[in-house]
Coordinates of C-alpha atoms and ligand atoms in Angstrom, one line a residue:
X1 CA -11.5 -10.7 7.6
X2 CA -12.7 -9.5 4.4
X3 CA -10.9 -10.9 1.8
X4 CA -11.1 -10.0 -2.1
X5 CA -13.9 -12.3 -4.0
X6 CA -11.5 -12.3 -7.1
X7 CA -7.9 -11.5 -8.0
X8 CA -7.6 -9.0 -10.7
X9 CA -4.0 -9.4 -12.2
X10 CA -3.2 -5.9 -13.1
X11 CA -0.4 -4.7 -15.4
X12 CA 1.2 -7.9 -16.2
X13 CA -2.1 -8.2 -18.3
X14 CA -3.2 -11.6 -17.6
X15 CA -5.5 -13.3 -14.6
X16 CA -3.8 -14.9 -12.1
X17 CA -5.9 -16.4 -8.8
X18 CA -5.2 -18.5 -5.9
X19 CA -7.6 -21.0 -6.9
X20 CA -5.1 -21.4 -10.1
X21 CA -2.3 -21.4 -7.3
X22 CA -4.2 -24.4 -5.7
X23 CA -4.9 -26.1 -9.0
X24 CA -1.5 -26.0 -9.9
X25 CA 0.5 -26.9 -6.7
X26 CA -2.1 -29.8 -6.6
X27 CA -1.5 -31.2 -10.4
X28 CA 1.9 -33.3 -9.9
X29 CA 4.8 -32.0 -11.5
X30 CA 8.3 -32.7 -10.6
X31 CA 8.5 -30.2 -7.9
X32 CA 12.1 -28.8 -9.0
X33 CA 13.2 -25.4 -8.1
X34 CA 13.0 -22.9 -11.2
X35 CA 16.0 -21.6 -12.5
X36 CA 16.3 -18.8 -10.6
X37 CA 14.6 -17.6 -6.5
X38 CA 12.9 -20.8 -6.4
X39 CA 12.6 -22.5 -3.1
X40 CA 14.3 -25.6 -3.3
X41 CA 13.0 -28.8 -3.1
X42 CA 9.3 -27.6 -1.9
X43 CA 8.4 -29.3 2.0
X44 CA 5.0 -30.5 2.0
X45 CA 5.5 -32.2 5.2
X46 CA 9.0 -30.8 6.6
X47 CA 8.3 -29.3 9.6
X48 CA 6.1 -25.5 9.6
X49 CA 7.0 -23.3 6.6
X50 CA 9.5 -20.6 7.6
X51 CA 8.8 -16.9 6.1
X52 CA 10.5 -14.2 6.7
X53 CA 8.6 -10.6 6.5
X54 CA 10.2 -7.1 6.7
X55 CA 7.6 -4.9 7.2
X56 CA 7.7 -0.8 6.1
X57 CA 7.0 0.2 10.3
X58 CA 4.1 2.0 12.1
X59 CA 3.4 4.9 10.6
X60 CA -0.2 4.5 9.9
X61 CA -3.3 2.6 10.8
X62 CA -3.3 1.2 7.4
X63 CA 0.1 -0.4 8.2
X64 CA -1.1 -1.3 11.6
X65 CA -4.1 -3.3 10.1
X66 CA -1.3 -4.9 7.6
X67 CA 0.5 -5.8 10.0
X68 CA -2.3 -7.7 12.1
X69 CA -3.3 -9.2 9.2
X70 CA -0.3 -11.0 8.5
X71 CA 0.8 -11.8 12.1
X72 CA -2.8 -13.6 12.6
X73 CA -2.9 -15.4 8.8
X74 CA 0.8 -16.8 9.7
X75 CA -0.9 -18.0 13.0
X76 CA -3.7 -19.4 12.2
X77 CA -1.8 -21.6 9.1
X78 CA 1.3 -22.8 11.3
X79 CA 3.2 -20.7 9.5
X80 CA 6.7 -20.0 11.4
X81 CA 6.9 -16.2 10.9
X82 CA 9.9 -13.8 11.1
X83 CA 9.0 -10.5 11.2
X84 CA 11.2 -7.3 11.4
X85 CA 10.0 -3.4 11.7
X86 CA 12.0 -1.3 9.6
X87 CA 10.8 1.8 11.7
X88 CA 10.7 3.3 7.9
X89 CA 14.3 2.9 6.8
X90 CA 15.6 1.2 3.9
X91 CA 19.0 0.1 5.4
X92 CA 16.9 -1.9 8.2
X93 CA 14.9 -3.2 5.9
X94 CA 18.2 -4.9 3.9
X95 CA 19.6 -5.9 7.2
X96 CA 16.5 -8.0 7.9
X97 CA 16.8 -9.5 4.4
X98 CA 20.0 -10.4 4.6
X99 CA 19.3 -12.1 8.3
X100 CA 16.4 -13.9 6.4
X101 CA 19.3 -15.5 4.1
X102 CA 21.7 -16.1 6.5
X103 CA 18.4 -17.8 8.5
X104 CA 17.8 -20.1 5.6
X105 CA 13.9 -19.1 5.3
X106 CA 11.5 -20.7 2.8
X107 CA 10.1 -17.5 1.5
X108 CA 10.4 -14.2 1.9
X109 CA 8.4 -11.4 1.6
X110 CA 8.6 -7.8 2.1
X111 CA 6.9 -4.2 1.9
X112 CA 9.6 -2.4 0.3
X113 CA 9.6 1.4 1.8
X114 CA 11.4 3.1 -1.1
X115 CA 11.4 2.2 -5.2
X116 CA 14.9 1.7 -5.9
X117 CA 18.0 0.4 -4.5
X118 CA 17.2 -2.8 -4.1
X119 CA 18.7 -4.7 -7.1
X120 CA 21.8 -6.2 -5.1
X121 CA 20.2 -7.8 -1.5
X122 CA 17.8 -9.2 -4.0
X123 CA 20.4 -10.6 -6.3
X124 CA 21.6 -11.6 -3.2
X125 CA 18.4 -13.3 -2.2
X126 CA 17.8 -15.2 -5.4
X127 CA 21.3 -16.6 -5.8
X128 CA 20.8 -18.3 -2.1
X129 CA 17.7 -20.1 -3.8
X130 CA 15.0 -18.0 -1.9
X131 CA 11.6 -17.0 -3.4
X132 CA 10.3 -13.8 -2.4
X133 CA 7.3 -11.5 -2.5
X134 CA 6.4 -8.3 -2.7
X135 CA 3.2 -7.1 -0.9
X136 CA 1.7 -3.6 -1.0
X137 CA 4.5 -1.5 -2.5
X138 CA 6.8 -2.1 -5.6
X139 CA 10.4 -1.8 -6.2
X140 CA 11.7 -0.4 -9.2
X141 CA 14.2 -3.0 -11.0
X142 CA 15.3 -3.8 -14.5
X143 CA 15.7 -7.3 -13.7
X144 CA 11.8 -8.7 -13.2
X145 CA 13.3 -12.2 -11.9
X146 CA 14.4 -10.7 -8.8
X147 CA 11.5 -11.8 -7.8
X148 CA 7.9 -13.9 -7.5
X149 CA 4.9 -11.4 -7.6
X150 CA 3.5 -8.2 -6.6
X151 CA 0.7 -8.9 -4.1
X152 CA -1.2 -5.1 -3.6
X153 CA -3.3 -2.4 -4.7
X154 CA -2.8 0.0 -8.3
X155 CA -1.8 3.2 -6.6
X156 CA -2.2 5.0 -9.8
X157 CA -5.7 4.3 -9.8
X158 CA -6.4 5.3 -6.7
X159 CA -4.8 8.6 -7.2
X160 CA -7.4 8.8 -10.0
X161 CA -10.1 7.7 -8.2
X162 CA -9.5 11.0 -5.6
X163 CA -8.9 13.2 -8.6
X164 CA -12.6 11.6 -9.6
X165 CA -14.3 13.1 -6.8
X166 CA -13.3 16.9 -7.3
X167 CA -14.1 16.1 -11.1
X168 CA -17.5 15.6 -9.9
X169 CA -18.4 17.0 -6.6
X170 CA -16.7 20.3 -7.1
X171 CA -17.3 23.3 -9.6
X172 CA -15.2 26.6 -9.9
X173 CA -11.5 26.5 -9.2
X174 CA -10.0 23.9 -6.7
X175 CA -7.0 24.9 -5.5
X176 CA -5.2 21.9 -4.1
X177 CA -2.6 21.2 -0.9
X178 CA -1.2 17.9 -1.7
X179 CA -0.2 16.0 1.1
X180 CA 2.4 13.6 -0.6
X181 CA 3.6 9.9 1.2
X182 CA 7.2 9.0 1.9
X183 CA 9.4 10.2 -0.5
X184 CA 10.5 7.4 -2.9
X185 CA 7.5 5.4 -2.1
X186 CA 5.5 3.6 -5.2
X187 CA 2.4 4.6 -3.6
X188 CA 3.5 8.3 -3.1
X189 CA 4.8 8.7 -6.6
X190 CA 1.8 6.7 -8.4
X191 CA -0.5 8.5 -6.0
X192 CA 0.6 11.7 -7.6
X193 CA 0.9 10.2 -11.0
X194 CA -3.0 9.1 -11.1
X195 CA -4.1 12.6 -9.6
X196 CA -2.3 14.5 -12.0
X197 CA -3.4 12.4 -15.4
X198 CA -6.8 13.0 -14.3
X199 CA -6.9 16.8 -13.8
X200 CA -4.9 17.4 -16.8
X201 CA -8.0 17.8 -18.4
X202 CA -9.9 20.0 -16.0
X203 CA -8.0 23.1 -15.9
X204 CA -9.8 24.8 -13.5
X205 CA -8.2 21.7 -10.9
X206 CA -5.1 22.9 -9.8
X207 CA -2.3 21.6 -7.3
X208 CA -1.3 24.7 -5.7
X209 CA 1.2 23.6 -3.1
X210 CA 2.7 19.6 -2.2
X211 CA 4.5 18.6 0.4
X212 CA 5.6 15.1 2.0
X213 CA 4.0 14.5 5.0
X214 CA 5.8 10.7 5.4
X215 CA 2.0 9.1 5.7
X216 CA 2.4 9.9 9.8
X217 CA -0.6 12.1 11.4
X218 CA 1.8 14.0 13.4
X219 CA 3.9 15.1 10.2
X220 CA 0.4 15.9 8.0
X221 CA -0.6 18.2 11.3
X222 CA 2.6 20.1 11.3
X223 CA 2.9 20.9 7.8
X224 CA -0.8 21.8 7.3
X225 CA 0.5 24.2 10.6
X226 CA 2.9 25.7 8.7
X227 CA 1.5 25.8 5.4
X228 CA -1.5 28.0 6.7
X229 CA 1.3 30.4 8.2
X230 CA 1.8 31.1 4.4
X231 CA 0.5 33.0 1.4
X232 CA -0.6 30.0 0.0
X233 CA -2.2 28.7 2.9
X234 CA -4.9 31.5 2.7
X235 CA -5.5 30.4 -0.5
X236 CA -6.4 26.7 -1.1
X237 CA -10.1 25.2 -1.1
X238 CA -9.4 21.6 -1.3
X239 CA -6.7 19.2 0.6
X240 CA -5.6 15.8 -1.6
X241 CA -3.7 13.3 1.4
X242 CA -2.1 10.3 0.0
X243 CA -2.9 8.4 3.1
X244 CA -6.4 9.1 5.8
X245 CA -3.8 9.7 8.7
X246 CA -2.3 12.7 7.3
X247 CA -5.4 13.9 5.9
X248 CA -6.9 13.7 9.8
X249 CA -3.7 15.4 10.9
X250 CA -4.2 17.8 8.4
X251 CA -8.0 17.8 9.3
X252 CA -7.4 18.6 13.4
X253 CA -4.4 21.9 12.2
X254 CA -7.3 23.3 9.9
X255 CA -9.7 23.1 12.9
X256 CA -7.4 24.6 15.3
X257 CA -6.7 27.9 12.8
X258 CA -10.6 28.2 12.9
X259 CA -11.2 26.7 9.2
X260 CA -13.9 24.2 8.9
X261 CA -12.7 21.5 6.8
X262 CA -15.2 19.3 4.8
X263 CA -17.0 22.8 4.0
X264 CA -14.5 25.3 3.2
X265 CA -11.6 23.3 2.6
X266 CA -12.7 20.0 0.4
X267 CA -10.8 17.1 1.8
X268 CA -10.2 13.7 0.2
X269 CA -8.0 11.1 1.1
X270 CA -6.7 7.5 0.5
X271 CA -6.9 3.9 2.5
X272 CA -10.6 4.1 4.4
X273 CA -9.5 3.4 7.9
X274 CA -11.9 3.7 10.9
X275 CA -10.6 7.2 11.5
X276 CA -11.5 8.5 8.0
X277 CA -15.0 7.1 8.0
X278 CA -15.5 9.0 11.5
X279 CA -14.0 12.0 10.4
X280 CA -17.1 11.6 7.2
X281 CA -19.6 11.7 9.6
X282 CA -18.4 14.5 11.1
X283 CA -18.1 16.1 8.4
X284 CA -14.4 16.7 7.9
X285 CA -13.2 14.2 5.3
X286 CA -15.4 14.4 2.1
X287 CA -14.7 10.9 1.0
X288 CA -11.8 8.3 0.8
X289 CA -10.4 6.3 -1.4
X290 CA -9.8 2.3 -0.4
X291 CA -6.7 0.7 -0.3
X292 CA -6.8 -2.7 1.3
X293 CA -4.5 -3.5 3.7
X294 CA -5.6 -7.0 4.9
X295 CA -3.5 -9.0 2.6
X296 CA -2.8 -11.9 5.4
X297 CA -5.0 -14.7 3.8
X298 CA -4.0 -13.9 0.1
X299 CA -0.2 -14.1 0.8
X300 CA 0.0 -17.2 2.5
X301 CA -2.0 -18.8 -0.3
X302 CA 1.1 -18.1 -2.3
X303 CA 3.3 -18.6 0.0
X304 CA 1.8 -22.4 0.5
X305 CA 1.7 -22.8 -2.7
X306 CA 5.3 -21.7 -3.8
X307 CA 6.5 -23.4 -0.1
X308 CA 5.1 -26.9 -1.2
X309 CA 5.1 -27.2 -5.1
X310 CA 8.4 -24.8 -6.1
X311 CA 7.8 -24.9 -9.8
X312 CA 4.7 -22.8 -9.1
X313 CA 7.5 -20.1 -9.2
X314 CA 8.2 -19.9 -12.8
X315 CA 4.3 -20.2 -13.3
X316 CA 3.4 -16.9 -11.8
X317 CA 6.7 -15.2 -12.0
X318 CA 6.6 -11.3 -12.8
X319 CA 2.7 -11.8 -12.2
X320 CA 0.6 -9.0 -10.3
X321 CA -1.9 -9.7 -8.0
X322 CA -4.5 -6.8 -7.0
X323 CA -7.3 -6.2 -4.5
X324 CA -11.2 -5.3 -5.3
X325 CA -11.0 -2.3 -3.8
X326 CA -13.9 1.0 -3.3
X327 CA -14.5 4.6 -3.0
X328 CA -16.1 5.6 0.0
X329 CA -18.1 9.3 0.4
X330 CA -20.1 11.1 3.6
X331 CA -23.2 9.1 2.1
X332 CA -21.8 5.7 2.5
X333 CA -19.9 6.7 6.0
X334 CA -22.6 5.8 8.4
X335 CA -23.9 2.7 6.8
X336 CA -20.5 0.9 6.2
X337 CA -18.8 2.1 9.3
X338 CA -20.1 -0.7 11.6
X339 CA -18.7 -3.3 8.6
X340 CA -15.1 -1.7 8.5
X341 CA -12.5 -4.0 9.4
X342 CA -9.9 -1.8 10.0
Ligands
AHR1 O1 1.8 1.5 1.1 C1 0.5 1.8 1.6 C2 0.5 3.1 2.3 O2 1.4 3.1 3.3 C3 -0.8 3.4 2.9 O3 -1.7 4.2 2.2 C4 -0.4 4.3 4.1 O4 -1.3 4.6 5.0 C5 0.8 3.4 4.5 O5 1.5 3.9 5.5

């Protein structure tokens, strides 16, 4: 399991790492609960720490890596897990939270599908004394104490990072199909935020067309179907997926209408899965951008932490913690694919 050499807090603007985590749950202290979503009283030897998880679903093999990566972390620590699939909807994702209350877990953590509408579960959640984390997506909330930290990648980089390589591998105009995430989604709506900020200054870098494609293969075939069907769709050169499985989707519809994508259709994509690194050497993808999905290890070292010594709580709280992450091209493909983890 490859797992991230340092912890770059992003946004919050100052450096938070596990080792600091360690340092800290190992220093004393009285161990109370912080004023508000700390776990109370701390258990370092009450029986296995109990974490409740909703995850997003199984919509991609991103989130199918995430999800073995914190089923076998939770494992391999003793951790007792409670996991839920939300099969990608908000209201089952609240239900689980509220079951993780009425459960009376030690921490919870969750991949929140959508942005908003979560303020009152988690109001909920803090007022019954429970820590929580986010990991991979954000929520959008006035109220920061709502909860611990942000475990996951900056989505608005790695929009830029894809805008990047038409910056510099293309020349001419490039006339873009956007394949947008779930609607709602932080990584959907930063995807498109980084993009956009970077070709702002290369006018000849259009979006010509964007359309959700709800991160699923199945969904980025059937629009790229029916966007060829249209005026538009005779007239794009480049394809910008915010996830590798809608981009292969995407990929396999282009081939089928006779198009050879890679060459006449540029295609980049986010997350570097298996798939998108075979799809490189093929040919098809021109490059993808990473998003690291094995998060297993670096949660439970906060969730141990937070779990034994509570007033670690206040001393992270509102902190983000990100992932080293890369860009991969056709170059790199066939020398890193044997390495990939996922
Ligand atoms: O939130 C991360 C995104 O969700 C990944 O890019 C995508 O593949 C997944 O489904």
């Amino acid at each position: 399991m490859r797992r991230p050499a340092i912890l770059r807090a992003i946004g919050a603007g100052s450096l938070v790492c596990v080792a600091c985590l360690g340092l800290l749950a190992g220093c004393g202290g009285n161990g109370s609960p912080g004023p508000s979503g700390g776990a109370k009283g701390g258990k370092p030897d009450a029986g296995p720490i109990v974490m409740g998880f909703s995850q997003i679903g199984s919509e991609s093999d991103w989130r199918a890596a995430n999800t073995v990566s914190i089923k076998a972390e939770a494992e391999r620590r003793g951790i007792d897990l409670r996991f839920a699939d939300a099969q990608q909807k908000q209201e089952n994702q609240i239900r689980a939270l509220r079951s993780f209350i009425a459960q009376k877990v030690d921490v919870i953590a969750f991949s929140p599908v959508v942005e908003t509408g979560w303020e009152p579960v988690l109001r909920e959640i803090k007022k019954a004394g429970i820590p929580v984390i986010l990991t991979d997506r954000a929520v959008d909330v006035t109220d920061k104490s709502l909860y611990v930290t942000f475990i996951g990648s900056d989505f608005v980089e790695e929009g830029r990072r894809a805008a990047k390589w038409f910056v510099e591998n293309t020349t001419g105009d490039v006339k873009v199909f956007e394949l947008r995430g779930t609607p709602g989604a932080s990584c959907a709506i930063d995807r498109k935020q980084g993009f956009e900020e970077v070709i702002k200054s290369h006018p000849r870098i259009q979006i010509l067309h964007s359309q959700d494609g709800n991160f699923e293969r199945g969904r980025g075939k059937e629009v790229m179907e029916a966007f060829l069907k249209t005026p538009k769709g005779k007239e794009f050169n480049a394809l910008y997926a915010h996830n590798d499985d809608m981009a292969l989707g995407a990929i396999q519809a282009m081939k089928e209408a006779g198009l050879k994508p890679g060459a006449d259709i540029k295609v980049v994509s986010v997350d570097a899965v298996k798939a998108a690194f075979e799809a490189m050497i093929a040919g098809e993808l021109n490059c993808t951008v990473e998003c690291n999905p094995l998060i297993g290890p670096q949660l439970f070292d906060m969730v141990e932490a937070i779990a034994k010594r509570p007033y670690v709580v206040e001393a992270i709280r509102s902190q983000r913690l990100g992932i080293e992450e890369g860009v991969y091209d056709q170059s790199a493909a066939k020398k890193l694919i044997g390495s990939r983890k996922y």
